[in-house]
Structures are given as structure tokens and as C-alpha cells.
Coordinates of C-alpha atoms in Angstrom, one line a residue:
X1 CA 39.4 -167.2 210.1
X2 CA 38.3 -163.6 210.5
X3 CA 37.6 -162.0 213.9
X4 CA 34.0 -161.7 213.0
X5 CA 33.7 -165.4 212.2
X6 CA 35.5 -166.2 215.4
X7 CA 32.8 -164.3 217.3
X8 CA 30.1 -166.3 215.5
X9 CA 31.7 -169.6 216.2
X10 CA 32.6 -169.0 219.8
X11 CA 29.1 -167.9 220.9
X12 CA 29.9 -164.3 221.8
X13 CA 26.5 -162.6 222.0
X14 CA 25.5 -159.1 221.0
X15 CA 24.7 -156.4 223.6
X16 CA 21.0 -157.2 223.8
X17 CA 21.7 -160.6 225.3
X18 CA 22.3 -160.5 229.0
X19 CA 24.7 -162.9 230.8
X20 CA 25.4 -165.4 228.0
X21 CA 26.2 -169.0 228.8
X22 CA 29.8 -169.5 229.7
X23 CA 30.0 -173.2 230.6
X24 CA 32.3 -174.7 228.0
X25 CA 30.4 -178.0 228.2
X26 CA 27.3 -176.1 226.9
X27 CA 29.0 -173.7 224.5
X28 CA 30.9 -176.6 222.9
X29 CA 27.6 -178.4 222.4
X30 CA 26.0 -175.3 220.9
X31 CA 28.9 -175.2 218.4
X32 CA 28.3 -178.8 217.5
X33 CA 24.6 -178.0 217.0
X34 CA 25.5 -175.2 214.6
X35 CA 27.0 -177.8 212.3
X36 CA 23.7 -179.7 212.0
X37 CA 22.1 -176.9 209.9
X38 CA 18.7 -178.5 209.1
X39 CA 16.1 -179.7 211.6
X40 CA 12.5 -181.0 211.7
X41 CA 9.8 -179.6 213.9
X42 CA 6.2 -180.9 214.4
X43 CA 3.3 -179.0 215.9
X44 CA 0.9 -181.8 216.8
X45 CA -1.9 -182.0 219.3
X46 CA -5.7 -182.1 219.8
X47 CA -6.1 -179.0 217.6
X48 CA -5.2 -181.2 214.6
X49 CA -8.7 -182.6 214.7
X50 CA -10.2 -179.2 213.8
X51 CA -7.5 -178.1 211.5
X52 CA -7.2 -174.8 213.4
X53 CA -4.2 -172.8 214.6
X54 CA -2.5 -174.5 217.6
X55 CA -3.9 -173.3 220.9
X56 CA -4.4 -169.7 220.0
X57 CA -8.1 -169.9 219.0
X58 CA -8.9 -170.3 222.7
X59 CA -7.0 -167.1 223.7
X60 CA -9.2 -164.1 224.1
X61 CA -7.2 -161.5 222.2
X62 CA -8.8 -159.2 219.5
X63 CA -6.6 -160.5 216.7
X64 CA -7.9 -164.0 217.0
X65 CA -10.7 -165.1 214.6
X66 CA -13.1 -167.8 215.7
X67 CA -15.5 -167.1 212.8
X68 CA -18.2 -165.7 215.0
X69 CA -18.3 -168.6 217.5
X70 CA -19.4 -167.9 221.1
X71 CA -16.1 -167.7 223.1
X72 CA -17.3 -169.7 226.1
X73 CA -18.8 -172.5 224.0
X74 CA -15.8 -172.6 221.7
X75 CA -13.3 -173.0 224.6
X76 CA -15.4 -175.7 226.2
X77 CA -15.6 -177.7 223.0
X78 CA -12.0 -177.2 222.2
X79 CA -10.8 -178.3 225.6
X80 CA -12.9 -181.4 225.3
X81 CA -11.0 -182.5 222.1
X82 CA -8.9 -184.8 224.3
X83 CA -11.9 -187.1 224.5
X84 CA -11.8 -187.7 220.7
X85 CA -8.1 -187.6 219.9
X86 CA -7.2 -191.0 218.5
X87 CA -4.2 -190.8 216.0
X88 CA -4.4 -194.5 215.0
X89 CA -2.0 -194.0 212.0
X90 CA 0.8 -192.7 214.2
X91 CA 4.1 -194.1 212.9
X92 CA 7.1 -192.3 214.2
X93 CA 9.5 -194.6 212.3
X94 CA 8.0 -193.4 209.1
X95 CA 8.3 -189.8 210.2
X96 CA 11.9 -190.4 211.0
X97 CA 12.6 -192.1 207.7
X98 CA 11.1 -189.2 205.8
X99 CA 13.1 -186.6 207.8
X100 CA 16.3 -188.5 207.3
X101 CA 15.6 -188.8 203.6
X102 CA 15.2 -185.0 203.5
X103 CA 18.6 -184.5 205.0
X104 CA 17.5 -183.3 208.4
X105 CA 19.8 -183.8 211.4
X106 CA 17.7 -182.9 214.5
X107 CA 14.1 -182.9 215.6
X108 CA 12.0 -180.7 217.9
X109 CA 8.6 -182.1 219.0
X110 CA 5.8 -180.2 220.7
X111 CA 5.3 -182.0 223.9
X112 CA 2.8 -179.4 225.2
X113 CA 1.6 -176.2 223.6
X114 CA -0.1 -173.3 225.3
X115 CA -3.5 -175.1 225.5
X116 CA -2.0 -177.4 228.1
X117 CA -2.7 -180.8 226.5
X118 CA 0.3 -183.0 227.1
X119 CA 1.6 -185.3 224.3
X120 CA 3.7 -187.2 226.9
X121 CA 3.2 -189.3 229.9
X122 CA 2.8 -187.0 232.9
X123 CA 1.8 -187.5 236.5
X124 CA 1.1 -183.8 236.9
X125 CA -2.3 -183.7 235.1
X126 CA -4.8 -186.0 233.5
X127 CA -5.1 -183.7 230.5
X128 CA -2.7 -185.8 228.5
X129 CA -2.6 -188.4 225.7
X130 CA -1.8 -191.3 228.1
X131 CA -4.8 -190.6 230.4
X132 CA -8.0 -192.8 230.1
X133 CA -10.0 -189.7 229.0
X134 CA -8.1 -189.9 225.7
X135 CA -9.1 -192.8 223.5
X136 CA -5.5 -193.3 222.3
X137 CA -4.4 -194.0 225.8
X138 CA -5.2 -197.7 225.4
X139 CA -2.8 -197.9 222.4
X140 CA 0.7 -199.2 223.2
X141 CA 2.0 -196.2 221.3
X142 CA 0.2 -193.8 223.5
X143 CA 3.3 -192.0 224.8
X144 CA 4.0 -190.5 221.4
X145 CA 6.9 -188.4 222.8
X146 CA 8.7 -191.6 223.7
X147 CA 8.0 -193.2 220.3
X148 CA 9.2 -190.1 218.4
X149 CA 12.4 -189.9 220.5
X150 CA 13.2 -193.6 220.0
X151 CA 12.6 -193.5 216.3
X152 CA 14.6 -190.4 215.6
X153 CA 17.5 -191.4 217.9
X154 CA 17.7 -194.7 216.0
X155 CA 18.6 -192.7 212.9
X156 CA 21.2 -190.6 214.6
X157 CA 19.1 -187.4 215.1
X158 CA 19.7 -185.0 217.9
X159 CA 16.4 -184.7 219.9
X160 CA 14.7 -181.6 221.1
X161 CA 11.5 -181.1 223.2
X162 CA 9.3 -178.1 222.7
X163 CA 7.4 -177.1 225.9
X164 CA 5.2 -174.2 226.6
X165 CA 5.8 -172.4 229.9
X166 CA 2.2 -171.2 229.6
X167 CA -0.7 -173.5 230.3
X168 CA -4.2 -172.3 229.6
X169 CA -5.8 -175.4 231.0
X170 CA -4.2 -175.2 234.4
X171 CA -6.4 -173.6 237.1
X172 CA -3.4 -171.9 238.7
X173 CA -2.6 -170.1 235.4
X174 CA -6.0 -169.3 233.9
X175 CA -7.9 -169.4 237.2
X176 CA -11.6 -170.2 236.8
X177 CA -12.6 -167.4 239.2
X178 CA -11.7 -164.7 236.8
X179 CA -11.9 -163.8 233.1
X180 CA -9.1 -164.5 230.7
X181 CA -8.6 -161.2 228.8
X182 CA -5.3 -162.3 227.1
X183 CA -2.6 -164.9 226.9
X184 CA -1.2 -164.1 230.4
X185 CA -1.9 -165.4 233.9
X186 CA -5.3 -163.9 234.9
X187 CA -4.4 -163.0 238.5
X188 CA -1.5 -161.1 240.1
X189 CA 1.2 -163.5 241.2
X190 CA 2.3 -161.0 243.8
X191 CA -1.2 -160.9 245.3
X192 CA -1.6 -164.7 245.3
X193 CA 2.0 -166.0 245.7
X194 CA 1.0 -169.4 246.9
X195 CA -1.1 -170.0 243.9
X196 CA 1.6 -168.8 241.6
X197 CA 4.1 -171.1 243.4
X198 CA 1.8 -174.1 242.7
X199 CA 1.9 -173.2 239.0
X200 CA 5.7 -172.9 239.1
X201 CA 6.0 -176.2 240.8
X202 CA 3.8 -177.8 238.1
X203 CA 6.0 -176.4 235.3
X204 CA 9.2 -177.5 237.2
X205 CA 7.8 -181.0 237.7
X206 CA 6.8 -181.4 234.1
X207 CA 10.1 -180.3 232.8
X208 CA 11.7 -182.7 235.2
X209 CA 9.7 -185.5 233.7
X210 CA 10.8 -184.6 230.2
X211 CA 14.4 -184.2 231.1
X212 CA 14.6 -187.2 233.4
X213 CA 12.2 -189.8 232.0
X214 CA 13.1 -189.7 228.3
X215 CA 16.8 -190.4 228.0
X216 CA 19.4 -188.1 226.8
X217 CA 17.6 -185.1 225.4
X218 CA 19.8 -182.6 223.4
X219 CA 17.6 -179.5 223.3
X220 CA 14.9 -178.1 225.7
X221 CA 13.0 -175.6 223.5
X222 CA 10.8 -173.4 225.7
X223 CA 8.0 -171.2 224.4
X224 CA 5.8 -168.6 226.0
X225 CA 8.2 -165.6 226.1
X226 CA 5.8 -163.5 228.2
X227 CA 6.6 -165.7 231.1
X228 CA 9.9 -164.1 232.1
X229 CA 11.7 -162.3 235.0
X230 CA 11.3 -158.6 235.3
X231 CA 14.9 -157.7 234.4
X232 CA 14.5 -159.2 230.9
X233 CA 11.5 -157.1 230.0
X234 CA 12.2 -154.5 227.3
X235 CA 10.0 -152.2 225.3
X236 CA 9.9 -154.8 222.6
X237 CA 8.3 -157.5 224.8
X238 CA 6.3 -155.4 227.3
X239 CA 3.2 -155.5 225.2
X240 CA 3.2 -159.3 225.5
X241 CA 2.3 -158.9 229.2
X242 CA -1.1 -157.7 228.3
X243 CA -3.5 -155.4 230.0
X244 CA -2.2 -155.9 233.5
X245 CA 1.5 -156.3 232.9
X246 CA 2.0 -158.8 235.7
X247 CA 5.5 -160.3 236.1
X248 CA 5.5 -164.1 235.6
X249 CA 8.9 -165.4 236.9
X250 CA 9.1 -169.2 237.1
X251 CA 12.7 -169.3 238.4
X252 CA 14.6 -170.5 235.3
X253 CA 18.0 -170.9 237.2
X254 CA 16.3 -173.6 239.3
X255 CA 14.7 -175.2 236.3
X256 CA 17.9 -175.2 234.3
X257 CA 19.9 -176.7 237.1
X258 CA 17.4 -179.5 237.5
X259 CA 17.1 -180.1 233.7
X260 CA 20.8 -180.6 233.4
X261 CA 21.2 -183.0 236.3
X262 CA 21.2 -186.0 233.8
X263 CA 22.2 -184.0 230.7
X264 CA 24.9 -181.5 231.7
X265 CA 25.4 -180.5 228.0
X266 CA 21.6 -179.8 227.5
X267 CA 21.0 -176.9 225.2
X268 CA 18.2 -174.7 226.7
X269 CA 16.3 -172.3 224.5
X270 CA 14.2 -170.0 226.6
X271 CA 12.9 -168.2 223.6
X272 CA 13.1 -164.4 223.5
X273 CA 14.2 -164.2 227.1
X274 CA 17.7 -163.0 226.2
X275 CA 20.3 -164.2 228.7
X276 CA 21.9 -167.3 230.1
X277 CA 19.0 -169.6 229.3
X278 CA 18.5 -168.7 225.7
X279 CA 21.5 -170.6 224.4
X280 CA 20.5 -169.8 220.8
X281 CA 18.0 -167.4 219.4
X282 CA 15.0 -168.4 217.2
X283 CA 13.7 -165.8 214.7
X284 CA 10.2 -167.0 213.8
X285 CA 9.0 -167.2 210.2
X286 CA 11.8 -164.9 209.0
X287 CA 15.4 -164.9 208.0
X288 CA 17.7 -162.1 209.2
X289 CA 19.1 -159.8 206.6
X290 CA 22.7 -160.5 207.5
X291 CA 24.9 -162.5 209.9
X292 CA 24.1 -162.4 213.6
X293 CA 26.7 -162.3 216.2
X294 CA 25.2 -165.2 218.2
X295 CA 24.0 -168.7 217.4
X296 CA 20.5 -168.7 215.8
X297 CA 17.9 -170.8 214.1
X298 CA 15.1 -169.8 211.9
X299 CA 12.0 -171.7 212.9
X300 CA 9.5 -171.7 210.0
X301 CA 6.4 -173.6 209.0
X302 CA 6.4 -175.4 205.6
X303 CA 2.8 -174.1 205.1
X304 CA 1.1 -171.0 206.3
X305 CA 0.1 -172.7 209.5
X306 CA 2.3 -174.4 212.2
X307 CA -0.4 -177.0 212.8
X308 CA -2.3 -179.2 210.4
X309 CA -4.7 -177.4 208.1
X310 CA -6.2 -179.5 205.2
X311 CA -6.1 -176.6 202.7
X312 CA -2.7 -175.2 203.8
X313 CA -0.6 -173.4 201.3
X314 CA 2.9 -175.1 201.2
X315 CA 6.1 -173.5 200.1
X316 CA 7.6 -174.9 197.0
X317 CA 10.6 -177.1 197.1
X318 CA 12.5 -174.4 195.3
X319 CA 11.6 -171.9 198.0
X320 CA 12.5 -174.2 200.9
X321 CA 15.9 -175.0 199.4
X322 CA 16.6 -171.3 198.8
X323 CA 15.7 -170.5 202.4
X324 CA 18.0 -173.3 203.7
X325 CA 20.9 -172.0 201.6
X326 CA 20.3 -168.4 202.6
X327 CA 20.0 -169.2 206.3
X328 CA 23.2 -171.4 206.3
X329 CA 25.1 -168.8 204.3
X330 CA 24.3 -166.3 207.1
X331 CA 25.5 -168.7 209.9
X332 CA 22.1 -170.0 211.0
X333 CA 20.2 -173.3 211.2
X334 CA 16.8 -174.0 209.6
X335 CA 14.1 -175.7 211.7
X336 CA 11.3 -176.6 209.2
X337 CA 7.9 -177.4 210.7
X338 CA 5.2 -179.8 209.4
X339 CA 1.9 -180.4 211.2
X340 CA 0.7 -184.0 211.2
X341 CA -3.0 -184.6 210.9
X342 CA -5.5 -185.9 213.5
X343 CA -4.8 -189.5 212.6
X344 CA -1.0 -189.1 212.8
X345 CA -0.1 -188.8 209.1
X346 CA 2.3 -186.3 207.7
X347 CA 0.4 -184.4 204.9
X348 CA 1.2 -185.9 201.4
X349 CA 2.3 -182.5 200.0
X350 CA 4.8 -182.0 202.9
X351 CA 6.2 -185.6 202.4
X352 CA 6.6 -184.9 198.7
X353 CA 8.5 -181.7 199.4
X354 CA 10.8 -183.4 201.9
X355 CA 11.6 -186.2 199.4
X356 CA 12.5 -183.5 196.8
X357 CA 14.6 -181.6 199.3
X358 CA 16.4 -184.9 200.0
X359 CA 17.3 -185.4 196.4
X360 CA 19.0 -182.1 196.3
X361 CA 20.7 -182.6 199.7
X362 CA 22.2 -186.0 198.6
X363 CA 24.2 -184.1 196.0
X364 CA 24.9 -180.9 197.8
X365 CA 24.7 -181.6 201.5
X366 CA 28.4 -181.3 202.3
X367 CA 28.1 -177.6 201.1
X368 CA 25.5 -177.2 203.9
X369 CA 26.6 -179.3 206.9
X370 CA 29.5 -178.3 209.2
X371 CA 30.1 -175.1 207.2
X372 CA 30.7 -171.5 208.2
X373 CA 29.8 -168.2 206.5
X374 CA 32.1 -166.9 203.9
X375 CA 32.1 -163.2 202.9
X376 CA 30.1 -161.7 201.2
X377 CA 27.6 -164.4 202.4
X378 CA 24.9 -163.3 200.0
X379 CA 25.1 -161.4 196.7
X380 CA 22.1 -161.2 194.4
X381 CA 21.5 -164.9 193.3
X382 CA 24.7 -166.1 194.9
X383 CA 25.3 -167.5 198.4
X384 CA 28.6 -168.7 200.0
X385 CA 29.7 -171.1 202.6
X386 CA 33.1 -172.6 203.5
X387 CA 34.2 -176.0 204.7
X388 CA 36.8 -176.7 207.3
X389 CA 39.4 -177.6 204.6
X390 CA 39.1 -174.1 203.1
X391 CA 36.9 -175.1 200.3
X392 CA 34.4 -172.3 199.3
X393 CA 30.9 -173.4 198.1
X394 CA 29.3 -170.9 195.7
X395 CA 25.6 -171.5 195.4
X396 CA 23.8 -170.1 192.4
X397 CA 20.0 -169.9 193.2
X398 CA 17.9 -171.1 190.3
X399 CA 14.4 -169.9 189.7
X400 CA 11.8 -172.4 188.8
X401 CA 12.6 -173.9 185.4
X402 CA 15.7 -171.7 185.0
X403 CA 18.7 -173.2 183.3
X404 CA 22.2 -172.6 184.6
X405 CA 23.8 -169.7 182.7
X406 CA 27.0 -170.1 180.7
X407 CA 29.0 -167.8 183.1
X408 CA 28.5 -166.5 186.6
X409 CA 30.1 -163.3 187.9
X410 CA 31.4 -163.2 191.5
X411 CA 32.1 -159.8 193.0
X412 CA 33.5 -158.5 196.3
X413 CA 35.9 -161.5 196.7
X414 CA 39.7 -161.4 196.0
X415 CA 41.1 -164.6 197.5
X416 CA 40.0 -167.5 195.3
X417 CA 42.2 -169.9 193.3
X418 CA 41.6 -169.6 189.6
X419 CA 41.5 -172.6 187.3
X420 CA 39.3 -175.7 187.2
X421 CA 36.1 -175.7 189.3
X422 CA 34.1 -178.7 190.3
X423 CA 30.3 -178.6 189.9
X424 CA 28.6 -180.7 192.4
X425 CA 26.5 -183.5 190.8
X426 CA 27.8 -182.8 187.3
X427 CA 30.7 -184.0 185.2
X428 CA 30.6 -180.8 183.1
X429 CA 33.8 -178.8 183.3
X430 CA 34.0 -175.3 184.5
X431 CA 36.9 -172.9 185.3
X432 CA 37.4 -169.7 187.2
X433 CA 39.1 -166.5 185.9
X434 CA 40.0 -163.3 187.6
X435 CA 38.3 -160.1 186.4
X436 CA 38.5 -156.4 187.3
X437 CA 35.4 -156.8 189.6
X438 CA 36.2 -160.2 191.1
X439 CA 35.9 -163.5 189.3
X440 CA 33.9 -165.3 186.7
X441 CA 32.9 -168.9 186.4
X442 CA 32.8 -170.2 182.9
X443 CA 30.8 -173.4 182.2
X444 CA 31.6 -175.5 179.2
X445 CA 28.2 -177.2 178.7
X446 CA 24.6 -177.3 179.9
X447 CA 24.1 -178.5 183.4
X448 CA 21.0 -180.5 184.5
X449 CA 20.3 -178.9 187.9
X450 CA 17.3 -177.8 189.9
X451 CA 16.8 -175.3 192.7
X452 CA 20.5 -174.4 193.1
X453 CA 23.8 -175.4 191.7
X454 CA 27.0 -175.5 193.8
X455 CA 30.5 -174.7 192.6
X456 CA 33.5 -175.9 194.7
X457 CA 36.4 -173.4 194.7
X458 CA 39.5 -173.2 196.9
X459 CA 40.9 -170.2 198.6
X460 CA 44.4 -168.9 197.8

């Protein structure tokens, strides 16, 4: 293994990451997580009833479109959606079955988004799905977080809990005495330290509930990167602090210590807050151009929206599989999000995509899971991974309705064994020859393949 790959595997972070995690219990767990490669995320909450963007429509920032609605009336009506949320079709076993069929290996569920509505059983607020103010509270399935974790664990998934550090419903974050000009706390925590401490205690207690009351959680996935200590603020993230620029430090060392009391190998992802409590990074809706020198995961919605929108525009199966291959070839994981609807159903188009992905993964999954990058990683329509046994997987990305060509040229590689080549999912014979520019795969007959075809080749 090259030095560069060793750096990727052993979790040595680049210079913009301060004080990386050094506990071998955690770093070993991160390395295990890197082998999972494909995860399932769900943004689900009261916003699903309106089919609008999760939480953000109640935030008073100029980029947000409420289609001319009066802001005060809109927020009041939105925050009252808890009184009508009744997902009677909620079936976590079905969700887990579909995710398992798609070839996914871990799940991250939104227990609370920025709007503050809790999709778990909490003693800290009555603004939650298990409170009597929500009609679903009388249903034995009301604690949907518990149901999701149980269903996915039963199928061998790693479990992750998304939790927003912001809470736009809490009176000690968006205090009712003052206006809310942006996403941030609307008073100066240094001027009102007791009030800020109450909010910090609230966040601490809720994370304690999630990490102590729901069994062995694998990943604590924290959002709301504008809530961060002063020493982590860079020019890139300073604009997130809004018009006042107040520092919002919730004491992550204290939270992390508590969160790991029952789960010492818990992976913590304090998103964008580079340092000891961002155990892996999460580029959102994008794929890096090349390998990164730290563990990472692309989190991406299957449609244009994170949450349920009836008319959403979903990526094709071909596009999703190409993204998965590209991400894995560059050493990352792919966390693919689907937003369930207000009744608790996964959208039919999303389910169809996941079943189609699963068909491809059943044939080619071992070229994805537990693999490492292999130089040159990506080259035109080719992607490369390697297995622990030294086998190199060469992916040829097929366009929609494209047939596999008779020969495929591989450049910039000089350490492959020539001779017979196995084509995954096909009995067609192929062989590898050396050329002046690299290698060439010759295919004897037509191959029936969709999305991408994988050739297995061994190193010298």
C-alpha cells in the first residue's frame, strides 16, 4: 500500500482539521465505517405535510422563498403542524427492507431538524411526536426513532442519529422578545449567559436521551455548523454567524464525553466544525474532485429536496450508481437521502430507484464494500477500486442505453497481470494485454449490462 493510501486509511487529517481524534477505539471504528460505503438517510418531520423544504422556510434570511406569505403568519402556521402530524402508514420494517435490498449498510435518521420538532421521545420539550399535542402520540409506534433503530438493527445496519444543534422553537435560542433576522441565536450569549446556559443544558440533555435511551448508537451526526467555538471560525464559515456574529459555543468536549459514556466507540460528526469532534467530513450535495486525506462521506438527496416534495425531480438509477462508484473510487462513503411523505411512505419513485440499485449491487457489491482507492482512481469513464486480496476492480461507466464496447483502454497503470479477466455478472470471456500507453481489455462477445460493468484484474 502506498504512503498516500496509508494516510487515508489511518485517518490522518489535512491541515485545515484541528486536533484530530486520536483515540484508537474511535479511529478503528471510523476505519470500519469506511468499509460500509453506502448509507441511507431520511429527512422526515412535520414539514412533510406541506411538501416544503425542511425547517428553512421559517428562517428569515433573504434567500428563502415563502411565495409571498406573511412571515409571522407563516411561522405560526408552520409551528402548529405538530397538531396535525399523523403518519399512520409508518412502517420502519418496510423502509429497512427496501434499504437492505438497495445494498445500503448504515442509516442516519433526522431525530430533530432546525425547526425544533423532535421525532423521538424527549422529556425536555412537549414539541415532539410523543406528546399529546401530536395526534400520532396515541399510536404505539409514536416513538418513530425507536422503531427505525430497531428495524434497521435487525437487518445488521449501523445506526446513526442526525440532530440539529440549533432549535428555532426553543425560547432560549430564538427568544420571543426579539426579532429573528437569521438562523442564529437572536441575543448575545455573552450578555445573557444564564439564558445561553439553559439552552446548552437543553441540547446536552437531549443528546443524552438519544445516546443513553436508544441502545448502542454508532454515529451521532450533528448539524448546525454555525454553532461552534470561536477558535474554529474561519473566513469560510464566518458569514454563517449572520448580522451579529455572536459566538455560540455549546461545550462539545462535555457533550462528547457524555455521549460516549455508554458507547465509547461512538463516531461523532460535528459537521463543518473541523477538529476532534468531526470524526469524518460530510461534503453536501457534491463529490470532491479527487481523493481527500481524511475520512469523508458525500451526503446527497435523491431528488432536488432533502424532504418530501410531491413533484420532486429524482436522479436516475444510472446517475446514482455512477455517483456511488465515483465516491467509493475516491475513498468516500455515499449517504443517499430520501424524504418520506406525511403519512410515512417512501415515495414510489425513490423505492423504484432503490430496487434498481439493489439489482446492480447484488452483482457488483464486492467491488464497492471494504475497498480502497486504486490509482488513478478516475479516468474518463473508468473508475478503480481494490480489494484486500489485491484484486483491482475496473468500472466502466455506461451511459443510458449504451452497450459495452469491444475493447477498453486503461492508461496510467503499469502493474496489472495480463491474461484472462473476469467480468462480474457475465460468463463472457475477456483478456488483458499490455500496450504502449497502459493496458487494453478485449471482450469476446456482447455483454448484457446496465449502468456500469466491472472487470476483475489482479496486480503483479
